[in-house]
Amino acid sequence: MTFSIVARSADGESWGVAVASRFLAVGASVPAAVAQVGAIATQADANVAYKGLALSHLDDGATASVALQRLLEEDEGRDHRQVGIVDVDGGAATHTGHACLDWAGGLTGDGYAIQGNVLAGEHVVLAMRDAWEATAPELPLAHRLLAALAAGDDAGGDRRGRQSAALLVVRDEAGYGGLDDIAVDLRVDDHASPLPELARLLDLNDLYLTASTEEEKVPVTPELDAELAAFAEAQGHRDFLAWVGTENYEMRVAPDLSWIDEKVLAIVRDR
C-alpha cells in the first residue's frame, strides 16, 4: 500500500529511493541502497529480505532485471510482492504481482523504476514519471526523487490516505565527514502531511549534513578571520571553530578555517 521511485542520478554517481504510504514508518521497510551497487524498493506484501538479497546480486554483477528474476524465482509469495530495482549502470526493473491490491502497477525508464499499489489510479505513477523527467538532470538526486514523490502524492497517491514517507540517497563518501556513503537518510514515520515534512527535513539535511560545493566556499581572508573571531567571542565561544561545532556546521566550514560556506557566513552576518 505504497508508491515509490528508485533511481540513479544522471551523472551516475548516486542511487536512491523515495517512498510514501498510508503505513507506519515506511522508511523502515521499503528502501535500501549501496553506493556503486544500486537501489531497491520492496513493498505491497513486502519481503524485506529482498533488500539484502537484491543488493548482493547487484554487487555480484547482476543487472536489475537479473536480480529481480532471482528474487522472484526464490519467493513463493511473489504474486503478492511489488519491487523496483536500479543497478549500478542505471538499468531498471519493476515487478507487480497479480495479487497486489488495485490499483497496482509500475513502469521503468532510463535510470528509474516507479511502482505503487492501492493507488488512486495509474495516473499516480504517470504523474511521478512526468515529474521525474521534467526535473533538470543536474539537480541533486534527492531533490529529483522528492519532486517525483510529491507529484504522485498530488495525483492522489495511496488511496487510503497519508502517514509516512522516506528518502534515501547514497554516493561515495557523501556521508558525515565523508566517512560513509549516506548522502540522505530521512524518515517521516507518522505525520498528517508527510511529504511537506520530508521536504522540510531535506532542506535541513542540505544545510547540516551536505558538504559544501566549491562554488559555495568563501575563502577566509585575514579580515574575514578577524570578523569570525569577533563574532565567536561575542557569542561566548573560545574561537570560531568552537561555535561551528556547537551549531553543527562542521560539514560547511573547513577544519583549518581556510574557507566558510556562503550559507553559514550569511547566518553569521544575520545575527
XYZ file of N, CA and C in Angstrom:
813
model
N 0.845 -1.177 0.000
C 0.000 0.000 0.000
C 0.888 1.237 0.000
N 1.630 1.381 -1.110
C 2.782 2.278 -1.118
C 3.085 2.724 -2.538
N 3.710 3.905 -2.697
C 4.235 4.279 -4.007
C 5.672 4.766 -3.840
N 6.492 4.445 -4.830
C 7.921 4.728 -4.696
C 8.565 4.957 -6.044
N 9.734 5.584 -5.992
C 10.612 5.711 -7.149
C 12.017 5.326 -6.715
N 12.653 4.503 -7.522
C 14.040 4.083 -7.319
C 14.816 4.608 -8.517
N 15.952 5.252 -8.299
C 16.629 5.882 -9.436
C 18.125 6.039 -9.208
N 18.820 6.220 -10.344
C 20.226 6.612 -10.349
C 20.319 8.029 -10.889
N 21.244 8.800 -10.385
C 21.425 10.169 -10.870
C 21.958 10.157 -12.298
N 21.727 11.263 -12.993
C 22.146 11.360 -14.387
C 23.658 11.265 -14.538
N 24.407 11.705 -13.518
C 25.871 11.629 -13.606
C 26.417 10.261 -13.205
N 25.530 9.353 -12.826
C 25.949 8.002 -12.490
C 26.683 7.873 -11.179
N 26.544 8.886 -10.293
C 27.287 8.882 -9.035
C 26.427 8.576 -7.813
N 25.103 8.668 -7.935
C 24.208 8.499 -6.783
C 23.077 7.545 -7.125
N 22.587 6.850 -6.081
C 21.438 5.953 -6.208
C 20.510 6.232 -5.033
N 19.202 6.101 -5.259
C 18.309 6.404 -4.150
C 16.890 5.933 -4.340
N 16.112 6.121 -3.267
C 14.710 5.710 -3.214
C 13.920 6.789 -2.488
N 12.752 7.110 -3.030
C 11.778 7.941 -2.318
C 10.482 7.162 -2.248
N 9.828 7.170 -1.092
C 8.648 6.325 -0.883
C 7.674 6.993 0.065
N 6.380 6.778 -0.163
C 5.341 7.289 0.731
C 4.234 6.256 0.834
N 3.490 6.310 1.960
C 2.481 5.288 2.193
C 1.538 5.670 3.331
N 0.380 5.056 3.317
C -0.512 5.050 4.489
C -0.130 3.829 5.315
N 1.057 3.905 5.891
C 1.664 2.785 6.616
C 2.689 3.387 7.556
N 2.745 2.907 8.765
C 3.671 3.446 9.751
C 5.117 3.184 9.359
N 5.936 4.229 9.383
C 7.384 4.109 9.212
C 7.763 3.338 7.953
N 7.247 3.780 6.823
C 7.512 3.068 5.567
C 9.005 3.012 5.268
N 9.754 3.999 5.752
C 11.187 4.006 5.504
C 11.945 2.887 6.183
N 11.326 2.257 7.178
C 11.975 1.145 7.862
C 11.894 -0.145 7.063
N 10.939 -0.224 6.132
C 10.682 -1.479 5.425
C 11.063 -1.468 3.953
N 10.825 -0.359 3.276
C 10.855 -0.374 1.809
C 12.228 -0.145 1.189
N 12.969 0.925 1.528
C 14.146 1.289 0.730
C 15.458 0.685 1.213
N 16.349 0.462 0.243
C 17.734 0.085 0.551
C 18.589 0.480 -0.636
N 19.833 0.868 -0.371
C 20.739 1.284 -1.442
C 22.171 1.198 -0.957
N 23.078 0.928 -1.893
C 24.513 0.912 -1.626
C 25.207 1.633 -2.776
N 26.075 2.564 -2.462
C 26.794 3.309 -3.489
C 27.604 2.370 -4.370
N 27.621 2.649 -5.662
C 28.322 1.856 -6.669
C 27.790 0.431 -6.780
N 26.557 0.220 -6.279
C 25.905 -1.089 -6.389
C 24.507 -0.926 -6.966
N 23.648 -0.139 -6.301
C 22.290 0.060 -6.790
C 21.329 0.338 -5.663
N 20.034 0.272 -5.988
C 18.998 0.593 -5.006
C 17.763 -0.243 -5.280
N 16.941 -0.422 -4.230
C 15.744 -1.245 -4.328
C 14.648 -0.689 -3.430
N 13.401 -0.857 -3.863
C 12.225 -0.644 -3.021
C 11.421 -1.936 -3.031
N 11.102 -2.454 -1.852
C 10.270 -3.651 -1.742
C 9.010 -3.286 -0.982
N 7.826 -3.588 -1.558
C 6.582 -3.091 -0.982
C 5.416 -4.033 -1.280
N 4.183 -3.543 -1.139
C 2.963 -4.367 -1.142
C 3.066 -5.290 0.071
N 2.938 -6.606 -0.114
C 3.236 -7.537 0.976
C 4.754 -7.675 0.978
N 5.425 -6.675 1.539
C 6.867 -6.515 1.345
C 7.663 -7.683 1.905
N 8.549 -8.188 1.093
C 9.536 -9.158 1.554
C 10.813 -8.370 1.836
N 11.036 -8.038 3.103
C 12.173 -7.173 3.439
C 13.510 -7.869 3.191
N 13.496 -9.204 3.080
C 14.726 -9.910 2.744
C 15.196 -9.574 1.337
N 14.290 -9.098 0.500
C 14.669 -8.695 -0.856
C 15.788 -7.657 -0.838
N 15.809 -6.804 0.177
C 16.775 -5.708 0.177
C 18.208 -6.245 0.165
N 18.532 -7.060 1.141
C 19.879 -7.621 1.197
C 20.177 -8.545 0.034
N 19.179 -9.346 -0.354
C 19.384 -10.285 -1.452
C 19.630 -9.560 -2.769
N 18.809 -8.570 -3.061
C 18.961 -7.842 -4.324
C 20.298 -7.127 -4.395
N 20.678 -6.457 -3.320
C 21.945 -5.731 -3.327
C 23.130 -6.688 -3.442
N 22.983 -7.879 -2.878
C 24.038 -8.881 -3.021
C 24.150 -9.341 -4.471
N 22.999 -9.582 -5.111
C 23.019 -9.970 -6.528
C 23.638 -8.867 -7.382
N 23.248 -7.622 -7.121
C 23.788 -6.499 -7.882
C 25.282 -6.361 -7.654
N 25.723 -6.548 -6.415
C 27.143 -6.441 -6.093
C 27.951 -7.518 -6.792
N 27.303 -8.648 -7.052
C 27.972 -9.737 -7.771
C 27.976 -9.523 -9.277
N 27.368 -8.414 -9.728
C 27.399 -8.090 -11.151
C 26.099 -8.293 -11.896
N 25.047 -8.736 -11.211
C 23.762 -8.934 -11.881
C 23.165 -7.592 -12.287
N 22.472 -7.571 -13.412
C 21.706 -6.392 -13.794
C 20.444 -6.329 -12.944
N 19.736 -5.205 -13.009
C 18.483 -5.074 -12.272
C 17.499 -6.168 -12.669
N 17.389 -6.443 -13.954
C 16.443 -7.456 -14.433
C 16.803 -8.849 -13.934
N 18.088 -9.164 -13.961
C 18.520 -10.486 -13.495
C 18.338 -10.594 -11.988
N 18.673 -9.549 -11.247
C 18.482 -9.574 -9.796
C 17.009 -9.768 -9.453
N 16.132 -9.080 -10.163
C 14.698 -9.226 -9.923
C 14.245 -10.648 -10.222
N 14.692 -11.190 -11.316
C 14.318 -12.553 -11.674
C 14.737 -13.546 -10.590
N 15.916 -13.362 -10.047
C 16.393 -14.264 -8.993
C 15.553 -14.138 -7.730
N 15.175 -12.907 -7.382
C 14.315 -12.716 -6.215
C 12.990 -13.461 -6.366
N 12.385 -13.299 -7.522
C 11.052 -13.884 -7.744
C 11.113 -15.401 -7.824
N 12.161 -15.915 -8.419
C 12.303 -17.369 -8.535
C 12.388 -18.041 -7.171
N 12.952 -17.324 -6.208
C 13.192 -17.916 -4.886
C 12.075 -17.632 -3.895
N 11.006 -16.961 -4.328
C 9.971 -16.488 -3.404
C 8.596 -17.013 -3.787
N 8.022 -17.878 -2.944
C 6.696 -18.419 -3.219
C 5.603 -17.361 -3.092
N 5.914 -16.269 -2.417
C 4.929 -15.202 -2.257
C 5.025 -14.124 -3.311
N 5.683 -14.405 -4.431
C 5.962 -13.392 -5.453
C 4.710 -12.697 -5.984
N 3.583 -13.404 -5.996
C 2.361 -12.805 -6.548
C 1.833 -11.659 -5.691
N 2.283 -11.585 -4.453
C 1.848 -10.528 -3.534
C 2.900 -9.426 -3.380
N 4.004 -9.547 -4.110
C 5.109 -8.606 -3.946
C 5.084 -7.513 -5.008
N 5.666 -6.404 -4.642
C 5.964 -5.340 -5.599
C 7.369 -4.853 -5.307
N 8.145 -4.660 -6.361
C 9.548 -4.297 -6.161
C 10.055 -3.498 -7.343
N 10.922 -2.532 -7.073
C 11.626 -1.794 -8.112
C 13.112 -1.806 -7.815
N 13.930 -1.962 -8.858
C 15.384 -2.060 -8.693
C 16.073 -1.218 -9.757
N 17.139 -0.539 -9.375
C 18.027 0.133 -10.326
C 19.447 -0.336 -10.041
N 20.173 -0.695 -11.091
C 21.522 -1.230 -10.892
C 22.589 -0.157 -11.055
N 23.841 -0.565 -10.981
C 24.958 0.371 -10.983
C 25.018 1.193 -12.267
N 24.562 0.619 -13.374
C 24.616 1.304 -14.661
C 23.328 2.052 -15.000
N 22.365 2.052 -14.080
C 21.101 2.724 -14.331
C 20.055 1.843 -14.980
N 20.357 0.568 -15.167
C 19.331 -0.359 -15.646
C 18.242 -0.494 -14.608
N 16.987 -0.592 -15.050
C 15.863 -0.589 -14.120
C 14.921 -1.752 -14.400
N 14.293 -2.238 -13.325
C 13.307 -3.304 -13.444
C 12.252 -3.114 -12.363
N 11.021 -3.492 -12.669
C 9.942 -3.400 -11.693
C 9.042 -4.617 -11.832
N 8.422 -4.997 -10.731
C 7.507 -6.155 -10.715
C 6.314 -5.826 -9.850
N 5.129 -6.173 -10.341
C 3.903 -6.085 -9.559
C 3.190 -7.430 -9.646
N 3.116 -8.141 -8.531
C 2.429 -9.421 -8.522
C 0.938 -9.254 -8.792
N 0.327 -10.253 -9.432
C -1.076 -10.116 -9.829
C -2.016 -10.096 -8.627
N -1.531 -10.490 -7.440
C -2.381 -10.480 -6.247
C -2.292 -9.159 -5.480
N -1.476 -8.204 -5.946
C -1.407 -6.897 -5.284
C -2.753 -6.184 -5.413
N -3.092 -5.385 -4.420
C -4.392 -4.730 -4.389
C -4.428 -3.538 -5.346
N -5.576 -3.388 -6.031
C -5.746 -2.315 -7.026
C -5.742 -0.931 -6.389
N -5.376 0.122 -7.152
C -4.677 -0.029 -8.408
C -3.219 -0.311 -8.130
N -2.657 -1.247 -8.901
C -1.257 -1.588 -8.685
C -0.560 -1.729 -10.022
N 0.649 -1.189 -10.096
C 1.430 -1.305 -11.317
C 2.685 -0.483 -11.232
N 3.453 -0.514 -12.296
C 4.694 0.228 -12.308
C 5.203 0.444 -13.714
N 6.290 1.185 -13.829
C 6.911 1.453 -15.121
C 8.386 1.738 -14.901
N 9.149 1.634 -15.967
C 10.583 1.926 -15.897
C 10.981 2.857 -17.025
N 12.077 3.543 -16.827
C 12.675 4.396 -17.842
C 14.168 4.390 -17.657
N 14.839 5.271 -18.336
C 16.290 5.333 -18.262
C 16.728 5.755 -16.865
N 17.186 4.795 -16.079
C 17.714 5.095 -14.749
C 16.694 5.153 -13.651
N 15.455 4.722 -13.888
C 14.458 4.779 -12.811
C 13.399 3.686 -12.943
N 12.837 3.334 -11.794
C 11.678 2.431 -11.714
C 10.674 3.064 -10.762
N 9.416 3.119 -11.187
C 8.336 3.701 -10.389
C 7.260 2.647 -10.216
N 6.718 2.505 -8.986
C 5.707 1.490 -8.725
C 4.839 1.908 -7.539
N 3.616 1.351 -7.534
C 2.720 1.631 -6.424
C 1.558 0.669 -6.404
N 0.959 0.530 -5.238
C -0.208 -0.335 -5.090
C -1.206 0.331 -4.145
N -2.468 -0.049 -4.252
C -3.576 0.599 -3.558
C -3.545 2.103 -3.842
N -3.338 2.435 -5.108
C -3.244 3.826 -5.523
C -4.588 4.355 -6.008
N -4.651 5.668 -6.135
C -5.848 6.307 -6.688
C -6.040 5.928 -8.151
N -5.003 5.481 -8.811
C -5.096 5.051 -10.199
C -3.749 5.072 -10.880
N -3.738 4.629 -12.127
C -2.493 4.615 -12.906
C -1.903 6.008 -13.050
N -2.760 7.026 -13.002
C -2.276 8.392 -13.181
C -1.254 8.797 -12.106
N -1.242 8.096 -10.978
C -0.269 8.409 -9.928
C 1.150 8.123 -10.414
N 1.384 6.936 -10.955
C 2.729 6.601 -11.427
C 3.082 7.409 -12.679
N 2.099 7.734 -13.497
C 2.369 8.563 -14.677
C 2.779 9.977 -14.266
N 2.125 10.508 -13.247
C 2.494 11.839 -12.742
C 3.903 11.819 -12.175
N 4.281 10.745 -11.505
C 5.635 10.625 -10.967
C 6.659 10.566 -12.100
N 6.346 9.801 -13.125
C 7.251 9.734 -14.282
C 7.429 11.108 -14.926
N 6.314 11.798 -15.145
C 6.385 13.108 -15.794
C 7.197 14.099 -14.957
N 7.010 14.051 -13.637
C 7.752 14.963 -12.761
C 9.241 14.638 -12.779
N 9.575 13.357 -12.749
C 10.974 12.960 -12.806
C 11.620 13.454 -14.094
N 10.968 13.229 -15.209
C 11.552 13.587 -16.494
C 11.575 15.093 -16.719
N 10.728 15.838 -15.982
C 10.683 17.290 -16.133
C 11.751 17.997 -15.315
N 12.285 17.343 -14.291
C 13.298 17.988 -13.454
C 14.647 17.976 -14.150
N 15.430 18.998 -13.883
C 16.740 19.119 -14.509
C 17.650 17.983 -14.041
N 18.293 17.267 -14.972
C 19.149 16.134 -14.595
C 20.274 16.510 -13.645
N 20.718 17.767 -13.689
C 21.843 18.157 -12.844
C 21.440 18.451 -11.403
N 20.141 18.492 -11.106
C 19.708 18.681 -9.724
C 20.175 17.518 -8.856
N 20.422 17.747 -7.562
C 20.765 16.624 -6.676
C 19.682 15.553 -6.725
N 20.106 14.302 -6.691
C 19.162 13.197 -6.826
C 18.052 13.267 -5.788
N 18.360 13.635 -4.560
C 17.336 13.683 -3.511
C 16.197 14.617 -3.899
N 16.529 15.743 -4.515
C 15.503 16.714 -4.890
C 14.676 16.218 -6.069
N 15.294 15.515 -7.009
C 14.535 14.942 -8.123
C 13.587 13.850 -7.616
N 14.076 13.009 -6.721
C 13.230 11.956 -6.158
C 12.050 12.545 -5.403
N 12.318 13.566 -4.605
C 11.249 14.172 -3.821
C 10.211 14.839 -4.731
N 10.656 15.462 -5.817
C 9.716 16.083 -6.760
C 8.802 15.035 -7.378
N 9.358 13.879 -7.732
C 8.536 12.808 -8.297
C 7.552 12.268 -7.272
N 8.025 12.092 -6.046
C 7.154 11.570 -4.990
C 6.016 12.546 -4.702
N 6.331 13.838 -4.646
C 5.312 14.851 -4.383
C 4.275 14.885 -5.497
N 4.714 14.678 -6.747
C 3.765 14.649 -7.859
C 2.804 13.478 -7.718
N 3.313 12.337 -7.281
C 2.437 11.196 -7.043
C 1.448 11.454 -5.930
N 1.916 12.116 -4.895
C 1.042 12.464 -3.775
C -0.047 13.444 -4.227
N 0.337 14.438 -5.015
C -0.624 15.410 -5.517
C -1.657 14.755 -6.432
N -1.267 13.674 -7.100
C -2.168 12.978 -8.015
C -3.097 12.011 -7.297
N -2.981 11.903 -5.996
C -3.868 11.025 -5.231
C -3.159 9.971 -4.424
N -1.939 9.628 -4.828
C -1.107 8.708 -4.057
C -1.820 7.459 -3.588
N -1.517 7.075 -2.373
C -2.158 5.940 -1.697
C -3.615 6.323 -1.441
N -4.544 5.568 -1.993
C -5.951 5.965 -1.903
C -6.508 5.861 -0.489
N -5.762 5.270 0.427
C -6.209 5.193 1.822
C -5.851 6.444 2.613
N -4.929 7.264 2.063
C -4.523 8.471 2.770
C -3.023 8.551 2.938
N -2.579 9.378 3.875
C -1.158 9.656 4.071
C -0.752 9.315 5.506
N 0.484 8.864 5.671
C 1.003 8.627 7.019
C 2.505 8.803 7.115
N 3.254 8.210 6.185
C 4.716 8.256 6.319
C 5.374 8.409 4.955
N 6.640 8.815 4.987
C 7.432 8.974 3.770
C 8.903 8.873 4.145
N 9.729 8.569 3.146
C 11.163 8.429 3.410
C 11.960 8.723 2.155
N 13.221 9.077 2.371
C 14.128 9.424 1.286
C 15.511 8.890 1.646
N 16.081 8.091 0.751
C 17.402 7.501 0.959
C 18.232 7.704 -0.300
N 19.405 8.316 -0.157
C 20.317 8.531 -1.284
C 21.731 8.178 -0.837
N 22.451 7.456 -1.691
C 23.834 7.086 -1.388
C 24.757 7.557 -2.505
N 25.966 7.923 -2.105
C 27.012 8.350 -3.043
C 28.336 8.174 -2.329
N 29.366 7.797 -3.046
C 30.674 7.583 -2.431
C 31.098 8.772 -1.576
N 31.435 8.492 -0.320
C 31.988 9.462 0.627
C 31.100 10.686 0.815
N 29.790 10.502 0.672
C 28.862 11.636 0.805
C 28.362 11.821 2.226
N 28.659 10.897 3.121
C 28.128 10.952 4.470
C 28.857 11.929 5.367
N 28.496 11.912 6.631
C 29.036 12.852 7.610
C 30.552 12.744 7.676
N 31.214 13.856 7.416
C 32.673 13.873 7.421
C 33.293 13.098 6.280
N 32.487 12.682 5.309
C 32.996 11.899 4.196
C 33.379 10.482 4.567
N 32.865 9.992 5.707
C 33.309 8.699 6.226
C 32.350 7.549 5.934
N 31.199 7.834 5.303
C 30.368 6.764 4.773
C 29.673 7.289 3.521
N 28.757 6.507 2.958
C 28.174 6.840 1.663
C 26.737 7.349 1.751
N 26.238 7.619 2.945
C 24.849 8.030 3.112
C 24.724 9.539 2.902
N 24.254 9.929 1.725
C 24.064 11.351 1.434
C 22.802 11.882 2.103
N 21.722 11.099 2.041
C 20.438 11.480 2.643
C 19.791 10.221 3.200
N 19.344 10.284 4.437
C 18.606 9.173 5.050
C 17.581 9.788 5.995
N 16.417 10.139 5.433
C 15.396 10.868 6.176
C 14.091 10.084 6.193
N 13.416 10.117 7.362
C 12.147 9.409 7.513
C 11.147 10.277 8.259
N 9.936 10.279 7.760
C 8.796 10.837 8.477
C 7.897 9.649 8.779
N 7.886 9.202 10.013
C 7.279 7.920 10.344
C 5.771 7.967 10.575
N 5.265 9.093 11.064
C 3.826 9.182 11.354
C 3.433 10.654 11.377
N 2.805 11.118 10.311
C 2.543 12.552 10.172
C 1.327 12.755 9.277
N 0.538 13.769 9.583
C -0.644 14.052 8.773
C -0.271 14.531 7.378
N 0.889 15.193 7.238
C 1.365 15.693 5.945
C 2.822 15.288 5.756
N 3.074 14.030 5.478
C 4.466 13.554 5.463
C 5.326 14.143 4.364
N 4.754 14.477 3.198
C 5.598 14.995 2.113
C 6.129 16.396 2.408
N 5.305 17.350 2.832
C 5.865 18.649 3.218
C 6.886 18.538 4.355
N 6.636 17.636 5.281
C 7.589 17.459 6.374
C 8.897 16.874 5.866
N 8.826 15.949 4.925
C 10.045 15.387 4.342
C 10.827 16.461 3.588
N 10.116 17.346 2.894
C 10.784 18.446 2.196
C 11.483 19.371 3.187
N 10.848 19.634 4.322
C 11.471 20.485 5.352
C 12.749 19.829 5.874
N 12.693 18.543 6.119
C 13.870 17.834 6.614
C 14.984 17.811 5.579
N 14.637 17.710 4.304
C 15.665 17.712 3.271
C 16.389 19.052 3.228
N 15.664 20.145 3.422
C 16.309 21.448 3.479
C 17.310 21.505 4.635
N 16.940 20.954 5.785
C 17.864 20.919 6.918
C 19.048 20.010 6.634
N 18.787 18.887 5.987
C 19.861 17.972 5.626
C 20.871 18.670 4.709
N 20.360 19.459 3.769
C 21.252 20.179 2.859
C 22.167 21.127 3.625
N 21.635 21.763 4.653
C 22.431 22.721 5.420
C 23.422 22.037 6.352
N 22.968 21.051 7.103
C 23.784 20.479 8.173
C 24.609 19.258 7.755
N 24.130 18.486 6.805
C 24.746 17.187 6.547
C 25.206 16.995 5.112
N 25.239 18.074 4.351
C 25.716 18.009 2.971
C 26.959 18.879 2.835
N 28.005 18.319 2.270
C 29.258 19.062 2.126
C 29.094 20.218 1.146
N 29.800 21.286 1.401
C 29.768 22.458 0.531
C 30.363 22.136 -0.837
N 29.770 22.700 -1.874
C 30.371 22.625 -3.196
C 31.481 23.677 -3.286
N 32.319 23.561 -4.300
C 33.396 24.543 -4.470
C 32.832 25.942 -4.665
N 31.693 26.015 -5.348
C 31.072 27.321 -5.604
C 30.553 27.971 -4.329
N 30.241 27.168 -3.312
C 29.699 27.707 -2.058
C 30.777 28.122 -1.059
N 32.023 27.800 -1.351
C 33.101 28.062 -0.405
C 33.634 29.486 -0.556
N 33.669 30.208 0.561
C 34.203 31.569 0.588
C 35.563 31.529 1.280
N 36.653 31.918 0.600
C 37.978 31.907 1.242
C 38.001 32.837 2.456
N 38.642 32.373 3.519
C 38.746 33.186 4.737
C 40.020 34.017 4.668
N 39.845 35.281 4.410
C 40.954 36.236 4.384
C 41.292 36.648 5.825
N 42.413 37.318 6.041
C 42.708 37.806 7.401
C 41.600 38.690 7.951
N 41.007 39.516 7.096
C 39.931 40.385 7.549
C 38.702 39.573 7.960
N 38.346 38.554 7.154
C 37.199 37.721 7.497
C 37.492 36.885 8.735
N 38.728 36.410 8.864
C 39.105 35.650 10.052
C 38.902 36.493 11.311
N 39.270 37.751 11.254
C 39.085 38.644 12.411
C 37.597 38.852 12.682
N 36.806 38.986 11.633
C 35.360 39.145 11.788
C 34.748 37.916 12.466
N 35.163 36.726 12.034
C 34.621 35.491 12.594
C 35.056 35.313 14.051
N 36.304 35.682 14.356
C 36.786 35.578 15.735
C 36.006 36.513 16.653
N 35.739 37.717 16.175
C 34.971 38.674 16.980
C 33.547 38.180 17.185
N 32.971 37.584 16.154
C 31.624 37.031 16.260
C 31.584 35.923 17.307
N 32.537 35.002 17.235
C 32.563 33.882 18.177
C 32.714 34.377 19.609
N 33.580 35.353 19.822
C 33.773 35.914 21.169
C 32.472 36.541 21.675
N 31.781 37.261 20.792
C 30.519 37.888 21.192
C 29.461 36.853 21.538
N 29.570 35.660 20.908
C 28.621 34.579 21.178
C 29.027 33.740 22.397
N 30.169 34.048 22.997
C 30.610 33.350 24.198
C 31.422 32.109 23.946
N 32.064 32.014 22.768
C 32.863 30.836 22.427
C 34.345 31.193 22.391
N 35.192 30.205 22.632
C 36.629 30.457 22.702
C 37.203 30.843 21.344
N 36.612 30.302 20.258
C 37.034 30.673 18.904
C 35.910 30.300 17.942
N 36.104 30.622 16.677
C 35.018 30.412 15.715
C 34.734 28.937 15.481
N 35.770 28.106 15.453
C 35.540 26.680 15.223
C 34.757 26.056 16.382
N 34.908 26.585 17.582
C 34.091 26.100 18.699
C 32.616 26.432 18.444
N 32.341 27.609 17.915
C 30.960 27.961 17.555
C 30.433 27.036 16.465
N 31.274 26.752 15.479
C 30.878 25.850 14.388
C 30.466 24.492 14.941
N 31.277 23.950 15.846
C 30.953 22.651 16.429
C 29.692 22.681 17.259
N 29.489 23.760 17.994
C 28.284 23.888 18.816
C 27.028 23.957 17.958
N 27.127 24.621 16.812
C 25.976 24.804 15.933
C 25.824 23.697 14.888
N 26.749 22.729 14.863
C 26.682 21.576 13.958
C 26.882 21.939 12.489
N 27.790 22.866 12.221
C 28.076 23.270 10.844
C 29.394 22.685 10.332
N 29.843 21.575 10.917
C 31.148 21.027 10.565
C 31.288 20.692 9.075
N 30.177 20.312 8.427
C 30.250 19.947 7.011
C 30.411 21.159 6.110
N 30.264 22.370 6.691
C 30.250 23.575 5.845
C 31.273 24.627 6.271
N 32.257 24.211 7.038
C 33.382 25.079 7.381
C 34.637 24.214 7.366
N 35.713 24.710 6.752
C 36.953 23.933 6.682
C 37.519 23.702 8.078
N 38.055 22.519 8.360
C 38.641 22.247 9.678
C 39.766 23.219 10.041
N 40.462 23.737 9.037
C 41.519 24.712 9.305
C 41.046 26.148 9.098
N 39.755 26.322 8.898
C 39.121 27.628 8.705
C 39.697 28.370 7.486
N 40.088 27.603 6.480
C 40.571 28.233 5.241
C 39.419 28.724 4.372
N 38.220 28.167 4.597
C 37.032 28.631 3.886
C 35.809 28.428 4.773
N 34.754 29.174 4.435
C 33.475 29.053 5.123
C 32.379 29.032 4.060
N 31.389 28.221 4.273
C 30.280 28.145 3.325
C 29.510 29.469 3.308
N 29.055 29.859 2.123
C 28.336 31.123 1.995
C 27.051 31.148 2.821
N 26.408 29.998 2.988
C 25.187 29.953 3.801
C 25.508 30.220 5.274
N 26.588 29.616 5.762
C 26.969 29.818 7.153
C 27.432 31.259 7.376
N 28.143 31.801 6.408
C 28.569 33.193 6.525
C 27.357 34.125 6.589
N 26.330 33.818 5.808
C 25.111 34.625 5.861
C 24.446 34.531 7.222
N 24.461 33.341 7.813
C 23.884 33.165 9.158
C 24.662 34.010 10.176
N 26.000 33.972 10.073
C 26.836 34.762 10.988
C 26.498 36.240 10.877
N 26.368 36.720 9.683
C 26.166 38.155 9.479
C 24.734 38.595 9.752
N 23.814 37.639 9.837
C 22.423 37.988 10.158
C 22.188 38.050 11.658
N 23.131 37.569 12.450
C 22.925 37.517 13.897
C 23.314 38.843 14.552
